[in-house]
XYZ file of C-alpha atoms in Angstrom:
579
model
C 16.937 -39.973 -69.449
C 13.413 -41.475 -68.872
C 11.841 -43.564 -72.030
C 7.938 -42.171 -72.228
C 6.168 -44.139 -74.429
C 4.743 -41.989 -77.401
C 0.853 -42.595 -78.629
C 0.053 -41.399 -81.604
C -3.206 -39.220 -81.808
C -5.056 -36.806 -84.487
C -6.521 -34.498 -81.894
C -6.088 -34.098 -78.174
C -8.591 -32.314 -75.835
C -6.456 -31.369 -72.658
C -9.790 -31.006 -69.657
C -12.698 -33.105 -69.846
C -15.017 -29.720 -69.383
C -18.060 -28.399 -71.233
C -16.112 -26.862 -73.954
C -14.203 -29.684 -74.894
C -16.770 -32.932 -74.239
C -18.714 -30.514 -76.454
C -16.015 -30.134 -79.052
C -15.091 -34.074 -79.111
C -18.934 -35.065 -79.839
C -19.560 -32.330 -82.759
C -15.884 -33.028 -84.296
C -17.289 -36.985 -84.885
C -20.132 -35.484 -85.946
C -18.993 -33.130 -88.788
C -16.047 -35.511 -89.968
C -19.268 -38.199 -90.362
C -21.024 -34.893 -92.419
C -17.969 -34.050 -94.515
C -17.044 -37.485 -95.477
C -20.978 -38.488 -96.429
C -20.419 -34.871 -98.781
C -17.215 -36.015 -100.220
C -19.172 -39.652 -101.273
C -21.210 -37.437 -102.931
C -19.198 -36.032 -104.876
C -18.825 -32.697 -103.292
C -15.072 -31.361 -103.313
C -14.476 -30.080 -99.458
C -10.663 -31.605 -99.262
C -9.978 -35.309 -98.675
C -11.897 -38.135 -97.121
C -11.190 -37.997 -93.854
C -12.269 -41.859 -92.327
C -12.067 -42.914 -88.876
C -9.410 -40.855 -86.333
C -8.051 -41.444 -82.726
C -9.156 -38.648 -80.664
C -8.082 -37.906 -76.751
C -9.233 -36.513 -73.791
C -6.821 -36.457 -70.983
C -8.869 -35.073 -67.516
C -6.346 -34.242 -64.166
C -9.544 -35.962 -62.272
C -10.040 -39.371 -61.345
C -13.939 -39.231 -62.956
C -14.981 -36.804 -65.364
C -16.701 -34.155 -63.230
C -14.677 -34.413 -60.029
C -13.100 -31.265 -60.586
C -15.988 -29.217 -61.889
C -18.011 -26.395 -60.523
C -19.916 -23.807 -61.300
C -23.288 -21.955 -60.074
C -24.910 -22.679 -62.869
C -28.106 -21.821 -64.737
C -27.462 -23.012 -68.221
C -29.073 -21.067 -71.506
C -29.442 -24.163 -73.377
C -28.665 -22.434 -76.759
C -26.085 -23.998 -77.224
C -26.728 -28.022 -76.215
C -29.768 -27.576 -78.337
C -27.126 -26.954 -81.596
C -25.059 -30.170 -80.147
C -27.934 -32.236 -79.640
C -31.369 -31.109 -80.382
C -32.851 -33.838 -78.571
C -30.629 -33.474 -75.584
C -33.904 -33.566 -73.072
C -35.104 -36.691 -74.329
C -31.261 -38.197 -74.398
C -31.176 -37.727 -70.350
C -29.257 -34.404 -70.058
C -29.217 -34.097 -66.467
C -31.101 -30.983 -65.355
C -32.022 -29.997 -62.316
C -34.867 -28.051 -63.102
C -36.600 -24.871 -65.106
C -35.539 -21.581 -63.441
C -39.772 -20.290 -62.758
C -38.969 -17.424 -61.072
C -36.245 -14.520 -61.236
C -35.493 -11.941 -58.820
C -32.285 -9.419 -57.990
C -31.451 -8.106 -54.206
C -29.561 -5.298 -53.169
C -28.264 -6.032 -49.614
C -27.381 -3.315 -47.242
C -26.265 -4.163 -43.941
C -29.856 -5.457 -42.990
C -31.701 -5.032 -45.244
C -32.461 -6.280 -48.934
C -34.091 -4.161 -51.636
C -36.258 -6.146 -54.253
C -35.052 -4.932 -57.774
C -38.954 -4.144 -58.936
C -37.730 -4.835 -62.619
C -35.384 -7.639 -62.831
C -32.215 -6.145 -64.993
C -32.430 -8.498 -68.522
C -29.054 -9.745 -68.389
C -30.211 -11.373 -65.062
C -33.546 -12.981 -66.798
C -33.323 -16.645 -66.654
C -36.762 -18.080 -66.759
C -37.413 -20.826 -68.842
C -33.228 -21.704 -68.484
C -32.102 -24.753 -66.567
C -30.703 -24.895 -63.374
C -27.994 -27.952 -63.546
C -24.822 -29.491 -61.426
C -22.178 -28.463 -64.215
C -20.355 -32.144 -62.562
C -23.315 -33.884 -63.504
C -23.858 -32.442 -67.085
C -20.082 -32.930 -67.639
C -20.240 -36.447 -66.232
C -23.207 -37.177 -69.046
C -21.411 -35.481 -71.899
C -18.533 -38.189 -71.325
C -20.669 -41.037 -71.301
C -22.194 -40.151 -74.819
C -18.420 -39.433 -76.080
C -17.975 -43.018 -74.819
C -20.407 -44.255 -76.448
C -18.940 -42.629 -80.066
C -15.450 -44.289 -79.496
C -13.672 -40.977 -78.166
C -11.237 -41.937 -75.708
C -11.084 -40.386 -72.400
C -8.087 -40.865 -69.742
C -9.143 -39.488 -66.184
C -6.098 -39.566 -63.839
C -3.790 -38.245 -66.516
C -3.050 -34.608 -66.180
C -1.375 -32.757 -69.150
C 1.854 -31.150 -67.397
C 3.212 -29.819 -70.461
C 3.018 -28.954 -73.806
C 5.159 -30.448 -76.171
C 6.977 -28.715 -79.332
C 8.788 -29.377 -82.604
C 11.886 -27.004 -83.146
C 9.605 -24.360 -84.670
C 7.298 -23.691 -81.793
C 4.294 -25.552 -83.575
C 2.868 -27.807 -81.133
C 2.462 -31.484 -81.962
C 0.808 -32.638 -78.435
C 1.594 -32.916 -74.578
C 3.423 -35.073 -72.131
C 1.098 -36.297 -68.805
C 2.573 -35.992 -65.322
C 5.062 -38.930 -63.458
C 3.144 -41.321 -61.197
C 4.797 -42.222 -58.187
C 7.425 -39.232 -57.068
C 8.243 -38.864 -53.730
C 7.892 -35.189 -51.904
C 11.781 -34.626 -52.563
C 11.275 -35.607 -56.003
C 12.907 -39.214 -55.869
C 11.203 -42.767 -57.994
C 8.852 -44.931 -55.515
C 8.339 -48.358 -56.450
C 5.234 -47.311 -58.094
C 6.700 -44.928 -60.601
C 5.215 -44.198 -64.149
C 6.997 -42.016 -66.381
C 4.235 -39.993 -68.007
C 3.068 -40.665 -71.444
C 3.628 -38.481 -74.542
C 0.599 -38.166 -76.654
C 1.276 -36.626 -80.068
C -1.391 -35.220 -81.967
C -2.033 -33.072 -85.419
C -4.032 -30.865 -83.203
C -4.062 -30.115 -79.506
C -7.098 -28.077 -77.618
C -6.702 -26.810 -74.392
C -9.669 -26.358 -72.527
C -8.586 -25.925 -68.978
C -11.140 -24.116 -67.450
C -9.903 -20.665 -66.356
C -6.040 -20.525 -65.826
C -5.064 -23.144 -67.678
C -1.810 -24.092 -66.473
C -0.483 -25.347 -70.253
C -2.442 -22.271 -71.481
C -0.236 -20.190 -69.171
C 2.374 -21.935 -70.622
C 1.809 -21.477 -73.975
C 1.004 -17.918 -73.971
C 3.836 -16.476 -72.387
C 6.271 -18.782 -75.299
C 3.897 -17.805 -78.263
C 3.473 -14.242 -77.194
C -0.748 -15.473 -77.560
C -1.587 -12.117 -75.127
C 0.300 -9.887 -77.221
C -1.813 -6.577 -78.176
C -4.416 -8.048 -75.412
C -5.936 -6.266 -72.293
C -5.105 -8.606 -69.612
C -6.842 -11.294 -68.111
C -8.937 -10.462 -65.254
C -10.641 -13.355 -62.746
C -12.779 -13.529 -60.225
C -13.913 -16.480 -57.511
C -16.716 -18.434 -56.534
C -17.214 -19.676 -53.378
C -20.133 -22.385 -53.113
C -22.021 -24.379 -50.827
C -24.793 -26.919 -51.473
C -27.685 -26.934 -48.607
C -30.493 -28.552 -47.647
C -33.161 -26.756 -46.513
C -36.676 -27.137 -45.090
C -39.644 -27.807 -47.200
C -40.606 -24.031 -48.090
C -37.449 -22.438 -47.001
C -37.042 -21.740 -50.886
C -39.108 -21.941 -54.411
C -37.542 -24.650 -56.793
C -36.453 -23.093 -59.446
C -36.066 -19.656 -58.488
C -32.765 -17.833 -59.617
C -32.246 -14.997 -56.923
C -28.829 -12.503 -57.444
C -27.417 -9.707 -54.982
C -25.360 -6.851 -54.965
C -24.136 -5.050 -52.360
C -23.057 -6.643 -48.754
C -20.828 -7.604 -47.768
C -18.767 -6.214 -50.480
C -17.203 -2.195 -50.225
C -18.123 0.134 -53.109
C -14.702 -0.687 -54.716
C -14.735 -4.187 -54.989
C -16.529 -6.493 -57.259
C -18.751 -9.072 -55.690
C -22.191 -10.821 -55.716
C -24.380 -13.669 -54.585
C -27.151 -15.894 -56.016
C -29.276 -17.957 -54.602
C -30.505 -21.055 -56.968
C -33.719 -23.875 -56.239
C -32.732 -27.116 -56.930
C -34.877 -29.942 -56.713
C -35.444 -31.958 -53.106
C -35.346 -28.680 -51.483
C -31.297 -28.530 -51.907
C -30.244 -24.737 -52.963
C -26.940 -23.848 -54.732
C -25.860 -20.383 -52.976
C -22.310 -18.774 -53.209
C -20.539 -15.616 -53.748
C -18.276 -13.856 -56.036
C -15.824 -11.998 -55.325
C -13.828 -10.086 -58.193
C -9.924 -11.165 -58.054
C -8.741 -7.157 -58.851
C -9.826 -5.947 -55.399
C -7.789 -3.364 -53.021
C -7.678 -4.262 -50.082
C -5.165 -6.993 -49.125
C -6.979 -8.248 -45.953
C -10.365 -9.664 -48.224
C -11.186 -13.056 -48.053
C -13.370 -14.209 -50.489
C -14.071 -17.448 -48.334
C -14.596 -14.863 -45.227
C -17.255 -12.838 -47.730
C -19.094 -15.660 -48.339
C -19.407 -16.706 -44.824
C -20.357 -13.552 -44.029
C -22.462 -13.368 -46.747
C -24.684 -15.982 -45.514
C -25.130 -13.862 -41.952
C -27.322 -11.485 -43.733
C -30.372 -12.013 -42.191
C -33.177 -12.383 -45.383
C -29.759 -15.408 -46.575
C -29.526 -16.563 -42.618
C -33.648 -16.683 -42.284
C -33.087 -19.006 -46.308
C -30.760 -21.186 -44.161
C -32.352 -21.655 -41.232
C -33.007 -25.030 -40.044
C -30.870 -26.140 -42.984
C -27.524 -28.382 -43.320
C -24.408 -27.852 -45.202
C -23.119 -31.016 -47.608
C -21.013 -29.616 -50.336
C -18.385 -27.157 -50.576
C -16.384 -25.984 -53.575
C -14.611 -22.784 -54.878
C -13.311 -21.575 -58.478
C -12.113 -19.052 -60.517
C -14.083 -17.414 -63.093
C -11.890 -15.842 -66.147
C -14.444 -12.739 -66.028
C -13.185 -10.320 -68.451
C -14.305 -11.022 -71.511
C -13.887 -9.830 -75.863
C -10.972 -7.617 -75.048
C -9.093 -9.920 -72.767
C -8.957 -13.229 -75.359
C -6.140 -14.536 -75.766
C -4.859 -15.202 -79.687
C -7.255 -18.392 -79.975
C -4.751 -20.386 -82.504
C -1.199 -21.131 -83.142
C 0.468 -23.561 -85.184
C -1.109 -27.139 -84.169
C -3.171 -25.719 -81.178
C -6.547 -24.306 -80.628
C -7.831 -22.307 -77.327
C -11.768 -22.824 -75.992
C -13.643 -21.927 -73.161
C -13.004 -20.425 -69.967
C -9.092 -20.321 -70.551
C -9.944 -18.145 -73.222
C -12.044 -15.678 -71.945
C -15.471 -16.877 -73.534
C -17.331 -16.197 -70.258
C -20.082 -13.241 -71.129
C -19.633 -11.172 -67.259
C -23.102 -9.200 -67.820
C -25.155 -12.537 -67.386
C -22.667 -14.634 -65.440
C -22.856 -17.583 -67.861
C -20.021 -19.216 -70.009
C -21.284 -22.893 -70.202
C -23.155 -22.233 -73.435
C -20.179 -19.489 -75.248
C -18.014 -22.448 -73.692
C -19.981 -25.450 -75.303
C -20.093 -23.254 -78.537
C -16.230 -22.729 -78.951
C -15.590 -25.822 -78.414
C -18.173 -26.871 -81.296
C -16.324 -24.200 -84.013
C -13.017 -25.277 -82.696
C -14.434 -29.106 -83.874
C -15.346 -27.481 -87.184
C -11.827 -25.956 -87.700
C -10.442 -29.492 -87.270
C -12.122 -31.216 -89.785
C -11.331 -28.732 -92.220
C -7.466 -28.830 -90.817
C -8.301 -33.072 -91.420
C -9.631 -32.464 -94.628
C -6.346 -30.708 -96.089
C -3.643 -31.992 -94.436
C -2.919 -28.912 -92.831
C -2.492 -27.937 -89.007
C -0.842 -24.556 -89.319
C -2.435 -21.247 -88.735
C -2.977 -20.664 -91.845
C -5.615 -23.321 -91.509
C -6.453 -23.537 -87.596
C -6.850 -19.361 -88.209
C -10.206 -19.827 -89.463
C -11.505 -20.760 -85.857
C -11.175 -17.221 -84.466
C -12.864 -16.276 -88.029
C -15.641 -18.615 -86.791
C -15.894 -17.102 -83.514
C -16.013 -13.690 -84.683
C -19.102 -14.526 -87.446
C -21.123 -16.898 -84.513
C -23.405 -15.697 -81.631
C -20.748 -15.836 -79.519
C -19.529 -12.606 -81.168
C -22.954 -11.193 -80.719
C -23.390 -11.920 -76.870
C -19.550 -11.151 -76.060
C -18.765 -7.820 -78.449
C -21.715 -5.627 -76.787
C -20.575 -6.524 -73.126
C -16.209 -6.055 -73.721
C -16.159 -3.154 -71.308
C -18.710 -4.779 -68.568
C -16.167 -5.789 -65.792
C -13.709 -2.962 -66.736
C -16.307 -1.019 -65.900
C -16.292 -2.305 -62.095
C -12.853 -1.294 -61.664
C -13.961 2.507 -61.060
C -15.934 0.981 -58.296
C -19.478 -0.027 -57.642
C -21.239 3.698 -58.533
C -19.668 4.813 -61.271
C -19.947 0.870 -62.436
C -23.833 0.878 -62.410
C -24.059 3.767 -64.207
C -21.268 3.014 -67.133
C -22.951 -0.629 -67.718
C -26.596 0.623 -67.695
C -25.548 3.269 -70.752
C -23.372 0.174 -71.871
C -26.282 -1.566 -72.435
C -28.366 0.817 -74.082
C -25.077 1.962 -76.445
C -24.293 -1.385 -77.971
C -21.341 -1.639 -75.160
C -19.499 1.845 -75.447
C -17.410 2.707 -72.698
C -18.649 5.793 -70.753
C -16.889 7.633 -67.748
C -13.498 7.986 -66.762
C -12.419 4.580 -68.179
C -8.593 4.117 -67.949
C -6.635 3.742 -71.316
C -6.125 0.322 -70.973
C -9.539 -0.976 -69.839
C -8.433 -4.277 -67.774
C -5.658 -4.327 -65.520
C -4.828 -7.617 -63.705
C -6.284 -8.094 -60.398
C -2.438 -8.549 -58.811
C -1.399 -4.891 -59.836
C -4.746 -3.629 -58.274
C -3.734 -4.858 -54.812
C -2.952 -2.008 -52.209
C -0.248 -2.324 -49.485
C -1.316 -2.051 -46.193
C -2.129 1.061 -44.729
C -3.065 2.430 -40.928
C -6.515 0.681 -41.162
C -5.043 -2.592 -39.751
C -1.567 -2.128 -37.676
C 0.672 -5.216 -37.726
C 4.486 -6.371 -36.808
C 5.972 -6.955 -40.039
C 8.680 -9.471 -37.739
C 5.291 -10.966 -36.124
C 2.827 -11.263 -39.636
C -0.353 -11.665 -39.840
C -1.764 -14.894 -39.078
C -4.182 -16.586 -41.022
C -7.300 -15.247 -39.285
C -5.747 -11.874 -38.094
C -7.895 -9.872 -40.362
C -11.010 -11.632 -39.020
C -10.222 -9.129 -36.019
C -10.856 -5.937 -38.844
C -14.025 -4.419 -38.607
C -14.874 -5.958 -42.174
C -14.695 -9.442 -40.498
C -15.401 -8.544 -36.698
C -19.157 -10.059 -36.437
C -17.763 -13.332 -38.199
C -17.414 -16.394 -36.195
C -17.509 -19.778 -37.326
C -20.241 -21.537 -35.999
C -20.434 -24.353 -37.713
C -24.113 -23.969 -38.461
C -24.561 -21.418 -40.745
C -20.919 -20.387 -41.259
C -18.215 -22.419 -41.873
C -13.913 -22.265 -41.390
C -11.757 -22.890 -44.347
C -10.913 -26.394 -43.060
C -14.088 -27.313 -42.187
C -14.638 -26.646 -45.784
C -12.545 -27.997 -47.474
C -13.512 -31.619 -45.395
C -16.871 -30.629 -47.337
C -15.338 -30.661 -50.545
C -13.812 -34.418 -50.363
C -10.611 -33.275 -51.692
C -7.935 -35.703 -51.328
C -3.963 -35.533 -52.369
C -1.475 -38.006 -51.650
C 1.383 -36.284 -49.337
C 3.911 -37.733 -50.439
C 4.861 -35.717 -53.549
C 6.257 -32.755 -54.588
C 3.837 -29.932 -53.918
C 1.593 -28.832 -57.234
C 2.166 -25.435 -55.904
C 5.547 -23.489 -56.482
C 7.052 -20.831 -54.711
C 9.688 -19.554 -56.983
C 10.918 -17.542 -53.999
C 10.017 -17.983 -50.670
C 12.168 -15.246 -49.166
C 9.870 -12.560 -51.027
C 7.373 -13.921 -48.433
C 8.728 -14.027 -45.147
C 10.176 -10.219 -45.850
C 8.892 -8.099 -48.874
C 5.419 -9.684 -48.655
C 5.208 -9.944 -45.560
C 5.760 -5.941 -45.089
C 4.258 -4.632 -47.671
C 0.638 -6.679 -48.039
C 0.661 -9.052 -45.089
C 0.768 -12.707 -46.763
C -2.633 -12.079 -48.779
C -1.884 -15.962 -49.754
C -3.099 -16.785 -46.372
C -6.715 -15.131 -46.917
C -7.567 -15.216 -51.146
C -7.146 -18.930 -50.812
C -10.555 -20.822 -49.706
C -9.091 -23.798 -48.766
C -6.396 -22.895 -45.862
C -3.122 -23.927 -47.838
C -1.079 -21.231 -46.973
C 0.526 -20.470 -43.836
C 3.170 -18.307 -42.140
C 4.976 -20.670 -39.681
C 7.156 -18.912 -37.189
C 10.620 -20.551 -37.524
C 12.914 -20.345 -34.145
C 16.110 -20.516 -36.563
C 15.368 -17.487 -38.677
C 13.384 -15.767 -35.402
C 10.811 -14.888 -38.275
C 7.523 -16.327 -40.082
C 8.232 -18.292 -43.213
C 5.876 -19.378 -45.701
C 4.158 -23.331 -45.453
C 2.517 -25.035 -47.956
C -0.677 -26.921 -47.092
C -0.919 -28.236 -50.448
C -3.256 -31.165 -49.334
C -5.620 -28.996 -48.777
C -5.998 -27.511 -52.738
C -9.405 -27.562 -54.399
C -7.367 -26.297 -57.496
C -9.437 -22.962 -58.014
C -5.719 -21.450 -59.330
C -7.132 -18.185 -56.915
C -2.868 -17.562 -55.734
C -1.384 -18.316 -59.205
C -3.690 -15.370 -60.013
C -3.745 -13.091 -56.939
C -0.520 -13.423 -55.337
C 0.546 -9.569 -56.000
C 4.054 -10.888 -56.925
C 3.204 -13.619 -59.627
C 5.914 -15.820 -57.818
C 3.668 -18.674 -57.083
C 2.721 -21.221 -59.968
C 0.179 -23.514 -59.592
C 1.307 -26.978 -61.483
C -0.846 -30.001 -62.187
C 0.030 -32.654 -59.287
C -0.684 -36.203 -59.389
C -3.284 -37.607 -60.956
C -6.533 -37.900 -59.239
C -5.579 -35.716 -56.392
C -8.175 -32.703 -55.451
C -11.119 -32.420 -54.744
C -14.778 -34.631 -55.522
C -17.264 -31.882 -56.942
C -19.505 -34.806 -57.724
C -23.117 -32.756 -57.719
C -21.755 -29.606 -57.041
C-alpha cells in the first residue's frame, strides 16, 4: 500500500487552460466582492476569508500543451479584466481584413460576402500558449497556486460518489511498471470543489461521466482535429491581420473539413486544417489533408519561399448545446472544451470557454458562502449558463455540425436556413442529431484492395487516389515524424505507455480486416504501427508513444473505443510554446 500525502484544498482546477486560469482569477475576485458585501451588512451566506486554491497542469510550463488557431472575440477577457490591453494581454494583432475561399481542385472562389459567423474584424489574433502563459502569471501574482508537472490521473471519491478531489500521477515508474530510484507516489489533493477543465476529452472527465451517468439523456459528443503549422513567410506573402477560411479541397462532400489562414505579426502566419472526427472513410488522414492542403496552389503560392518552425495538432469537442455533458455533480463542476462550450458556426470557444469558467467561479463562492458543495448548490452553475450569453451564442447554433453529417450539400443549405430560423433543424436530420464519429466509420470496401494477413502499412493509403499527388518534400509538405520533431515533444521511454490498448488482438485480426488499422493514419504524430511479428506470421499493433502530442484523436476515433488515452508522466509531450 503506497502512503500519498494528502493536501488539503477548497477548490481544485484540474488544466491550466483558458477556462480555468479564467475561473481561478474571477473566483478571488468575487469571494473579495462577497465578503466586502457581507462587511456591509448585506446577508449573502457567511464570510468567506482567505482559501487555498489549486491548479494542477500535466505540462511542465503553463502553455506547453496548448493550441489552438485562434482569433479571440475578446467578450469575454473584457468581463475578466476590462483593462486587459493595458495589463499586457499578449495579442498578436487586430484581425483588418476577413475573407472565405472555396477551393476546388485548382482553383479558389472568393466568397463576395463574407458569411457573419466568419466576421472577425476588429477580433484579435493571439498564440492561445502565450495568452494562457499570461493568465498564470497574474493568478501568481493573486496567491493561486499552480503545480505544472503534476497531472491529475484520477478522480477521487467518498463512498457516495460525491467527489472530494484527485490523486496526481507516480513519478519515476519503469516501462513494466516497477519503482526507480526516483519514485514519487503521487499526491492526493482534497478539495470542497473540483473543476475539470481538460480541454476536449478530458481524460478524468471521461472518467467521471461514464461513473455519474453525466451523458445520460445527451446526444453524444462529437470532435474534430486541427492540424497546425506556424510559417514564416516573405515580406508580402500575406496581410497581417487578415483571417482567411476555406471549404472545400481537399475534403469529399461527406466529410467535414476546413482551413484558415491567419496574419500574425513579423510576417509569421498560423495556417492549419480541420478535419471533422465522424468521417467515412477509414483511409483519411487528417495530417495527410493538411499536407495536402497546403499543395493547393493559391496556399502553395502563400508559402512560397517560406519556412516551417512549429507544428502542433488537437482535438476540437465540436458539437455543441445538445452534446453537454450534465455540467455538475456532487463536489464537481465541468468548463470549457470538455464540456462542449465550443460555438462550431464561428470556430471559437476561447471566449464561451473563459466565460464558464468565470460562472463556474461564481457558483463557488456561493457553494463557500453556505457551506454547501452538493448539487443542490453547485446546480445553479448550469442555471448560470443557461441565463448568460453563452446560452445566446450556443442555443441558435445546437444543430450546426449535426447538420454536416448529411454531407457537405445538404449541410450548406440546412445551416444557412439554420441561421435565418433561430437554429431549427431542416432536412432529413436523423432522430438523434449527433452520432459519435467512431460509429460513422465505414469498413473497407473495393476502393482500396488489401491482404488482411499483410495490413496496411502506415503510408499505404498515400498510394489511394485521395493521397496519390502527396509526397513529402520537406519544403512545403511535411511527414508525420518530421512533424512531430517540429512540435518539441519529448517523453521519457522508460514508462508505462500513456496509451492503452485494452486488447491488442482486436487489432492484429478484427481491425485489421474490417477498417485497416485507421490508428495508423487519424493520428498526426506517427505513434501507431503494425509491426510484422515472425512468431505470430502476422502484423501486431506497436506503440510509438514517444511520439504523442496528446491531441486524444485515437481515444476518440479508434472505431472500437478499445484504446484509452491516460495522463503519462509529468512534463512529457509536446512544447506548444507560441503555437
Amino acid at each position: 500500500m503506497i502512503e500519498r500525502e494528502q493536501i488539503e484544498m477548497d477548490v481544485v482546477f484540474v488544466g491550466a487552460g483558458p477556462a480555468n486560469l479564467a475561473a481561478a482569477l474571477w473566483l478571488k475576485k468575487k469571494i473579495a466582492e462577497h465578503d466586502e458585501f457581507i462587511e456591509k451588512g448585506f446577508k449573502q451566506g457567511n464570510k468567506i476569508g482567505e482559501i487555498e486554491i489549486g491548479i494542477v497542469e500535466k505540462g511542465p510550463f503553463v502553455g506547453a500543451h496548448i493550441l489552438s488557431g485562434a482569433v479571440m472575440d475578446p467578450i469575454a477577457i473584457r468581463e475578466l479584466m476590462p483593462d486587459f490591453l493595458e495589463q499586457g494581454c499578449p495579442v498578436d494583432t487586430v484581425v483588418t481584413e476577413d475573407a472565405a475561399w472555396y477551393l476546388t481542385e485548382n482553383r479558389s472562389i472568393n466568397a463576395p460576402i463574407v458569411p457573419p459567423p466568419l466576421k472577425n474584424k476588429g477580433k484579435y489574433i493571439i498564440s492561445l500558449s502565450k495568452m494562457c502563459e499570461w493568465l498564470a502569471e497574474k493568478c501568481e501574482e493573486e496567491g493561486i497556486n499552480i503545480f505544472p508537472e503534476f497531472p491529475a490521473s484520477e478522480v477521487l471519491y467518498d463512498g457516495n460518489d460525491r467527489v472530494i478531489g484527485i490523486r496526481t500521477g507516480d513519478k519515476g515508474i519503469d516501462k513494466e511498471g516497477h519503482p526507480k530510484d526516483n519514485f514519487e507516489p503521487g499526491v492526493d489533493l482534497l478539495a470542497k470543489v473540483t473543476v475539470l477543465g481538460e480541454g476536449s476529452r478530458g481524460s478524468l472527465a471521461k472518467q467521471l461521466m461514464a461513473r455519474l451517468g453525466l451523458m445520460e439523456g445527451k446526444e453524444p459528443q462529437v470532435f474534430s482535429i486541427g492540424v497546425k503549422e506556424l510559417w514564416e513567410v516573405p515580406a508580402g506573402n500575406f496581410e497581417e491581420g487578415k483571417v482567411v477560411h476555406t471549404l472545400g479541397f481537399p475534403s469529399d462532400t461527406q466529410t467535414y473539413g476546413g482551413g484558415w489562414i491567419y496574419g500574425m505579426k513579423n510576417n509569421v502566419i498560423s495556417i492549419g486544417y480541420v478535419t471533422g472526427l465522424d468521417y467515412k472513410d477509414p483511409l483519411i488522414d487528417p495530417h495527410a489533408e493538411f499536407q495536402k492542403f497546403k499543395t493547393h496552389p493559391k496556399i502553395a503560392e502563400i508559402l512560397r519561399g517560406g519556412k516551417m518552425i512549429k507544428y502542433g495538432a488537437k482535438t476540437i469537442n465540436a458539437g455543441g448545446y445538445w452534446t453537454m455533458p450534465k455540467l455538475y455533480s456532487d463536489g464537481v463542476l465541468l468548463v470549457g472544451d470538455t464540456a462542449s462550450f465550443l460555438n462550431g458556426q464561428r470556430i471559437k470557444g476561447i471566449h464561451t470557454a473563459m466565460k464558464s469558467g468565470m460562472l463556474a467561479a461564481e457558483t463557488i463562492v456561493d457553494a463557500l458562502a453556505h457551506d454547501d458543495f452538493s448539487s443542490k448548490h453547485l446546480k445553479h452553475y448550469s442555471e448560470k449558463v443557461n441565463m448568460s450569453w453563452i446560452y445566446d451564442e450556443l442555443y441558435p447554433v445546437r444543430n450546426f455540425h449535426a447538420a454536416f453529417q448529411q454531407g457537405r450539400w445538404p449541410a450548406l443549405i440546412n445551416t444557412g436556413l439554420q441561421f435565418l430560423t433561430g437554429g431549427l433543424a431542416w432536412g432529413a436530420m436523423p432522430k438523434e442529431h449527433h452520432i459519435a464519429g467512431h460509429l460513422r466509420m465505414e469498413e473497407l470496401n473495393g476502393n482500396f484492395k488489401h491482404d488482411a494477413k499483410k495490413g496496411l502499412g502506415p503510408n499505404d493509403h498515400l498510394k489511394s487516389d485521395r493521397y496519390r499527388n502527396v509526397a513529402f518534400d520537406k519544403q512545403l509538405t511535411f511527414d508525420k515524424i518530421t512533424d512531430v520533431f517540429h512540435a518539441g515533444v519529448a517523453h521519457n521511454e522508460d514508462q508505462p505507455s500513456h496509451l492503452r490498448i485494452l486488447d491488442p488482438e482486436v487489432c492484429a485480426t478484427k481491425c485489421a480486416e474490417e477498417y485497416g488499422n485507421p490508428c495508423q493514419r487519424f493520428c498526426p504524430a506517427a505513434v501507431y504501427e503494425m509491426e510484422d511479428n515472425s512468431t505470430t506470421g502476422r502484423k501486431e499493433i506497436k506503440v510509438n508513444f514517444s511520439n504523442c502530442v496528446h491531441c486524444k484523436t485515437c481515444d476518440i476515433a479508434d472505431p472500437y473505443q478499445i484504446i484509452n488515452w491516460v495522463t503519462p508522466e509529468g512534463g512529457g509531450g509536446p512544447n506548444y510554446k507560441g503555437m
